[in-house]
PDB file of C-alpha atoms in Angstrom:
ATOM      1  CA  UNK A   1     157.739 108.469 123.765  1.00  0.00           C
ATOM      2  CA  UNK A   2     154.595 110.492 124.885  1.00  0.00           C
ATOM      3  CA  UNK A   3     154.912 112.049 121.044  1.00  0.00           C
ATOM      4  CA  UNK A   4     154.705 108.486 119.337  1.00  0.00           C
ATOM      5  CA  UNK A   5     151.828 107.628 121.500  1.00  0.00           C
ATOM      6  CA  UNK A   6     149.922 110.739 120.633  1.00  0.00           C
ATOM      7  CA  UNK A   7     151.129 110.010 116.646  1.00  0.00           C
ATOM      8  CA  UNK A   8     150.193 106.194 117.120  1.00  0.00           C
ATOM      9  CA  UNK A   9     146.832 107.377 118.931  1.00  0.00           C
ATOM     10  CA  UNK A  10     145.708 109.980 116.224  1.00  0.00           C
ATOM     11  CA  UNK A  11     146.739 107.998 113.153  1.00  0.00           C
ATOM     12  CA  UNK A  12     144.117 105.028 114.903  1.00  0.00           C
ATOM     13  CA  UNK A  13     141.619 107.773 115.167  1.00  0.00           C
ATOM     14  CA  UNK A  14     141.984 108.481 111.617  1.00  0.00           C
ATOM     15  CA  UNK A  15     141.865 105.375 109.946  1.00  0.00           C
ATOM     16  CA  UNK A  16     138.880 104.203 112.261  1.00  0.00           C
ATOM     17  CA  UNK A  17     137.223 107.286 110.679  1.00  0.00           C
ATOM     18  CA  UNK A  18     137.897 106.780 107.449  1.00  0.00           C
ATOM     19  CA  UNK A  19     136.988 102.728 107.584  1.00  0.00           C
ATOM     20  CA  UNK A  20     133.593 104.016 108.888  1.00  0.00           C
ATOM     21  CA  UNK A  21     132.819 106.577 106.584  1.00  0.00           C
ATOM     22  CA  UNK A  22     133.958 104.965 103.487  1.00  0.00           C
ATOM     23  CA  UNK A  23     132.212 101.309 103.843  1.00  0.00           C
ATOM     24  CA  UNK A  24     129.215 102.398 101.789  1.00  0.00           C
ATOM     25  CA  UNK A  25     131.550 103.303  98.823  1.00  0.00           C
ATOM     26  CA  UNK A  26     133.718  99.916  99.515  1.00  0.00           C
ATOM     27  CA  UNK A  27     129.825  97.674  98.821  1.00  0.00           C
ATOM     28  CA  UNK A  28     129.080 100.203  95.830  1.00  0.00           C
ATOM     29  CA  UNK A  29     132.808  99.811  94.624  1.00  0.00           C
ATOM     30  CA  UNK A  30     132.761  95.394  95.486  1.00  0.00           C
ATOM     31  CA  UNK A  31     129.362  95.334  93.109  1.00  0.00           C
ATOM     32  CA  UNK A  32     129.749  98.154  90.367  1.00  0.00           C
ATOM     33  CA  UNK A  33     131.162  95.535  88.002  1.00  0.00           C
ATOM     34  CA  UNK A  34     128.128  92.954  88.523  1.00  0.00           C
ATOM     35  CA  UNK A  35     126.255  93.345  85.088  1.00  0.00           C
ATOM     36  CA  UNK A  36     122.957  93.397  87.802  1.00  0.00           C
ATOM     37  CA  UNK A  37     124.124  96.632  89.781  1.00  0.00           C
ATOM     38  CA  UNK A  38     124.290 100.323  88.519  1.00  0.00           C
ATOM     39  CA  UNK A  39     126.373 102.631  90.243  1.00  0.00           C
ATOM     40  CA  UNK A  40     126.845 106.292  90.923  1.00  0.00           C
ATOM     41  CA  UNK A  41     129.067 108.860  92.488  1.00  0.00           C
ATOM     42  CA  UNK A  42     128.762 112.302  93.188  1.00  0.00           C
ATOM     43  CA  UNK A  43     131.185 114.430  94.862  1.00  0.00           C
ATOM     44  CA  UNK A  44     131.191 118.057  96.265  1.00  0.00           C
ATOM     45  CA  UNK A  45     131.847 119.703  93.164  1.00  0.00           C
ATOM     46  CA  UNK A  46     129.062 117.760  91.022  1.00  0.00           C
ATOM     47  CA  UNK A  47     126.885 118.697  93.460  1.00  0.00           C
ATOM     48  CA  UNK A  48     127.956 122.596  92.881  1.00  0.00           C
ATOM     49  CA  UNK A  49     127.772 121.955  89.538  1.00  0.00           C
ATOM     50  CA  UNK A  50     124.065 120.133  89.739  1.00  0.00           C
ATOM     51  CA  UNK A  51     122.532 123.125  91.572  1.00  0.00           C
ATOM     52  CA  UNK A  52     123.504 125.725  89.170  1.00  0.00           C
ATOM     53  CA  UNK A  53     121.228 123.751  86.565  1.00  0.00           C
ATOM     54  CA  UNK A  54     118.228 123.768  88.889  1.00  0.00           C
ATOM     55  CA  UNK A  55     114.736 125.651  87.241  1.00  0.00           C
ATOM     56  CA  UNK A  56     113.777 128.729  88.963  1.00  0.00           C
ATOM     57  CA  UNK A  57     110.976 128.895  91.678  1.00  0.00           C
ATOM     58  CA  UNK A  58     110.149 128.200  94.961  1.00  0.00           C
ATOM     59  CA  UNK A  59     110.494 124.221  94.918  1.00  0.00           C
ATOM     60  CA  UNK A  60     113.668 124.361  93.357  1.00  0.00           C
ATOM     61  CA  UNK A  61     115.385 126.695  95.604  1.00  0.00           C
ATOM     62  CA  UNK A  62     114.867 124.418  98.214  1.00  0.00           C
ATOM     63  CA  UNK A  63     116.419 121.540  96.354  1.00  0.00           C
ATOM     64  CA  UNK A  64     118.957 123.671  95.266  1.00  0.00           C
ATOM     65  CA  UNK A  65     119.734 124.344  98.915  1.00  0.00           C
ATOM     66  CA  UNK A  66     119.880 120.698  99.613  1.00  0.00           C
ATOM     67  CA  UNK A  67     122.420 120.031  96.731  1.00  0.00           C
ATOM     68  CA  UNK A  68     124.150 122.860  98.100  1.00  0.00           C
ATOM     69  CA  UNK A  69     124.854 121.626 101.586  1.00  0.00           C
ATOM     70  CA  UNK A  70     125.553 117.990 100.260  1.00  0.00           C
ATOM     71  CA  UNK A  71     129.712 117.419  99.895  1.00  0.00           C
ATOM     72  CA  UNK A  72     128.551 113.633  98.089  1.00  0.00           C
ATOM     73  CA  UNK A  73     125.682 111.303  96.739  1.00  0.00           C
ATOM     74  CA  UNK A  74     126.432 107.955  95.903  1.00  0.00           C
ATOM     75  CA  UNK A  75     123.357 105.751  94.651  1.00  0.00           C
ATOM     76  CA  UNK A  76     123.695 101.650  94.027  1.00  0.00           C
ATOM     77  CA  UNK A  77     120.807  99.933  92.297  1.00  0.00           C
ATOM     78  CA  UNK A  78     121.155  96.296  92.328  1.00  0.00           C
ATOM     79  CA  UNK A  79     118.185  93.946  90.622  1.00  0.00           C
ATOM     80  CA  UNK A  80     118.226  89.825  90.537  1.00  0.00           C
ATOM     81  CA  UNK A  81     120.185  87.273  92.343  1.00  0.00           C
ATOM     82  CA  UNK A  82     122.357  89.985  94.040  1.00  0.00           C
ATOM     83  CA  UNK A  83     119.847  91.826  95.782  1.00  0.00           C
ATOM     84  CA  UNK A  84     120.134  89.387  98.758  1.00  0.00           C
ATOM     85  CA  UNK A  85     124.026  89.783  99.127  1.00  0.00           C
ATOM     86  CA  UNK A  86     124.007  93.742  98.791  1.00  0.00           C
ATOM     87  CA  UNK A  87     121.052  94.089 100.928  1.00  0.00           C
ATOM     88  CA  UNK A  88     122.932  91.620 103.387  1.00  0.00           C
ATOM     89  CA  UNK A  89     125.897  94.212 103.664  1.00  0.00           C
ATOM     90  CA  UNK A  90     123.976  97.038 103.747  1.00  0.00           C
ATOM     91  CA  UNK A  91     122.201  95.990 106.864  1.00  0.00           C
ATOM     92  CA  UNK A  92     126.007  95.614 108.079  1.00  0.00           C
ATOM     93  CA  UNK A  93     126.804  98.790 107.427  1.00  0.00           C
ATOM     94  CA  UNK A  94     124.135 100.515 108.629  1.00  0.00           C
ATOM     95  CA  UNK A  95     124.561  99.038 112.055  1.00  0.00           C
ATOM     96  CA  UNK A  96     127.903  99.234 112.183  1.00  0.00           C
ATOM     97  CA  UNK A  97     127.747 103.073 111.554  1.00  0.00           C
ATOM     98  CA  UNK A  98     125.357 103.164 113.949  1.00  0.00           C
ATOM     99  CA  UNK A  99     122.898 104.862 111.654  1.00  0.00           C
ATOM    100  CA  UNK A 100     119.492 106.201 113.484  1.00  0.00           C
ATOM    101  CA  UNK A 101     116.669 104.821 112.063  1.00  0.00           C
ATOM    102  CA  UNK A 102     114.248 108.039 110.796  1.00  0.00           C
ATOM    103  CA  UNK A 103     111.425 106.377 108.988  1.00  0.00           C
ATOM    104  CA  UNK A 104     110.242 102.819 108.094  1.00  0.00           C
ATOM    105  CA  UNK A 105     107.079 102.338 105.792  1.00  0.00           C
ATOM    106  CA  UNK A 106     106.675  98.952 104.694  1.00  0.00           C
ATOM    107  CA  UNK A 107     103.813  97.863 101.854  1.00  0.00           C
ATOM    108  CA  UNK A 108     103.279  93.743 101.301  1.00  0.00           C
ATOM    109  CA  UNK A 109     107.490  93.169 100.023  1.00  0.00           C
ATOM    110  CA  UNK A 110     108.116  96.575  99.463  1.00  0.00           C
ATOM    111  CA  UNK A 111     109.709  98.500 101.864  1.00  0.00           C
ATOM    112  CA  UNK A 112     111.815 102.286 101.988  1.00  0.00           C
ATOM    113  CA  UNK A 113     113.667 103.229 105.101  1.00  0.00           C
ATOM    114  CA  UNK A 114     115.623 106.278 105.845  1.00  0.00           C
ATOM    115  CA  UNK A 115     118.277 106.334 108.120  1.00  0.00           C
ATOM    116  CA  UNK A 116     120.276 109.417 109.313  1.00  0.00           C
ATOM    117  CA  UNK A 117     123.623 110.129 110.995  1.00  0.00           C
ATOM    118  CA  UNK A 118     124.194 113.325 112.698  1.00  0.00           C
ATOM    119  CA  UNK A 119     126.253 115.172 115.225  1.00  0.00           C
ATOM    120  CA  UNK A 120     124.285 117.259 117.848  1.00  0.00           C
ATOM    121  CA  UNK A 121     121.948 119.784 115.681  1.00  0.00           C
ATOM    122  CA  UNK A 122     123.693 118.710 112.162  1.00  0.00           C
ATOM    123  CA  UNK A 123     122.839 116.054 110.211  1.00  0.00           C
ATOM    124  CA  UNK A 124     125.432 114.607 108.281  1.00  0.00           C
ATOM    125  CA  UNK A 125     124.239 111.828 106.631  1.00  0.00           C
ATOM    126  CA  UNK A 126     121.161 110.348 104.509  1.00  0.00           C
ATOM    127  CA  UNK A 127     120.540 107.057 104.088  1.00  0.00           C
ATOM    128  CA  UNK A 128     117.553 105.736 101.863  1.00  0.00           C
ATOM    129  CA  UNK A 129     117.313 101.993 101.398  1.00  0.00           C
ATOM    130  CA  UNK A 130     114.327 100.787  98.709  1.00  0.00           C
ATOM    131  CA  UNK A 131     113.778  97.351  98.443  1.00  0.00           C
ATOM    132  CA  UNK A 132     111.168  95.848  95.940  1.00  0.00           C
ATOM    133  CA  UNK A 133     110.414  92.462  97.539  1.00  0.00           C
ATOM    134  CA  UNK A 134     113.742  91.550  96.931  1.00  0.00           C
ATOM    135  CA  UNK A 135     113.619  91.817  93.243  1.00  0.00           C
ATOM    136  CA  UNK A 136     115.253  95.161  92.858  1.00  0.00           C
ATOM    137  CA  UNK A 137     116.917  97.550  95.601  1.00  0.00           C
ATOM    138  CA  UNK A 138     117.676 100.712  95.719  1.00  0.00           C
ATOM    139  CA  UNK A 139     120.274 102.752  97.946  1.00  0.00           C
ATOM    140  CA  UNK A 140     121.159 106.326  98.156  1.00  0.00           C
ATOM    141  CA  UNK A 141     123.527 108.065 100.312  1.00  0.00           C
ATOM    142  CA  UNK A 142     123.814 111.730 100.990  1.00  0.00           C
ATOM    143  CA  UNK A 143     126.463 113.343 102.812  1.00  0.00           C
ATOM    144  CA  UNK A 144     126.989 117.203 103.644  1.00  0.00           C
ATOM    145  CA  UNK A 145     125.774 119.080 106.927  1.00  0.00           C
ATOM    146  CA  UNK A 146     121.837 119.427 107.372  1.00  0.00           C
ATOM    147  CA  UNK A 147     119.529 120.901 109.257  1.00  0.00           C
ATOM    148  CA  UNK A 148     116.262 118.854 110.554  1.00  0.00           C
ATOM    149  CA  UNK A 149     114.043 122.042 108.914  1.00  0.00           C
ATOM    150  CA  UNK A 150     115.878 121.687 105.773  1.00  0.00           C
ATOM    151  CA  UNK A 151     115.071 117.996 105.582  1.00  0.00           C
ATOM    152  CA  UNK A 152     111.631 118.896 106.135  1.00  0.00           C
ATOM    153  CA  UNK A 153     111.394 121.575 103.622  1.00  0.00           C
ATOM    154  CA  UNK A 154     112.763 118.700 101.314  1.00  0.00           C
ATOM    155  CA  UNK A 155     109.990 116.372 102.509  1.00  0.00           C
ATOM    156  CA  UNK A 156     107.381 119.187 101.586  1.00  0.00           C
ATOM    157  CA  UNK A 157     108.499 120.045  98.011  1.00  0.00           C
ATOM    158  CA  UNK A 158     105.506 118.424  95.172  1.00  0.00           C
ATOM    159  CA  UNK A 159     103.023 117.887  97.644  1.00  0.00           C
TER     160      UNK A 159
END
């Protein structure tokens, strides 16, 4: 009995992961077809794969670094009617996942917002949500395991 309830208890743990981690992927997957929505998936090996066609220099080793540490990216850009709906379920999402809120600048309609997820020291996930006034949005997510100086070395690069 006490070895079903551990079973039962883990395979809940599990699938309460998953559901979380996943949701962004179910909203890109739900619109992809829309002829208003392009969509696009990276996983761990396209992201080796990316780095090793980086330039040379200074700037693009610290990309490459980033694109190193990242297991996925996964970008939705929606324009027109469905703008509204997406951005509706991506406000869902972000709350449900409990995402922390790293940066908000807002300009008349436009606004960009970057959201994070992380576990003690790590950061594990990047969230950028662009939104044109509601004409056109934009959403990128980042996964791998990130450090807060690496994010700023990012934020540096062209300035």
């Amino acid at each position: 009995m006490k070895r079903f309830l551990l079973v039962s208890l883990l395979v809940i743990v599990a699938l309460t992961g998953m559901g979380q981690t996943r949701e962004f992927q179910e909203i890109c997957d739900k619109y992809k077809e829309h002829e208003d929505v392009v969509s696009l998936r990276v996983n761990r090996f396209g992201c080796f794969f990316l780095s090793l066609f980086m330039p040379a220099g200074k700037e693009s080793e610290v990309v490459r670094n980033f694109i190193r540490h990242s297991s996925s990216f996964q970008l939705l850009v929606t324009e027109g009617e469905i703008v509204r709906d997406v951005t509706k379920e991506i406000k869902n999402y972000i709350k449900k996942d409990q995402l922390e809120e790293l940066l908000n600048v807002k300009d008349k309609k436009d606004e960009i917002k970057i959201y994070t997820l992380d576990d003690k020291k790590v950061i594990r996930q990047l969230f950028i949500s662009v939104v044109d006034g509601g004409k056109e949005a934009v959403f990128l997510q980042v996964k791998g395991k990130f450090s807060m100086k690496m994010i700023q070395d990012l934020a540096k690069v062209n300035r």
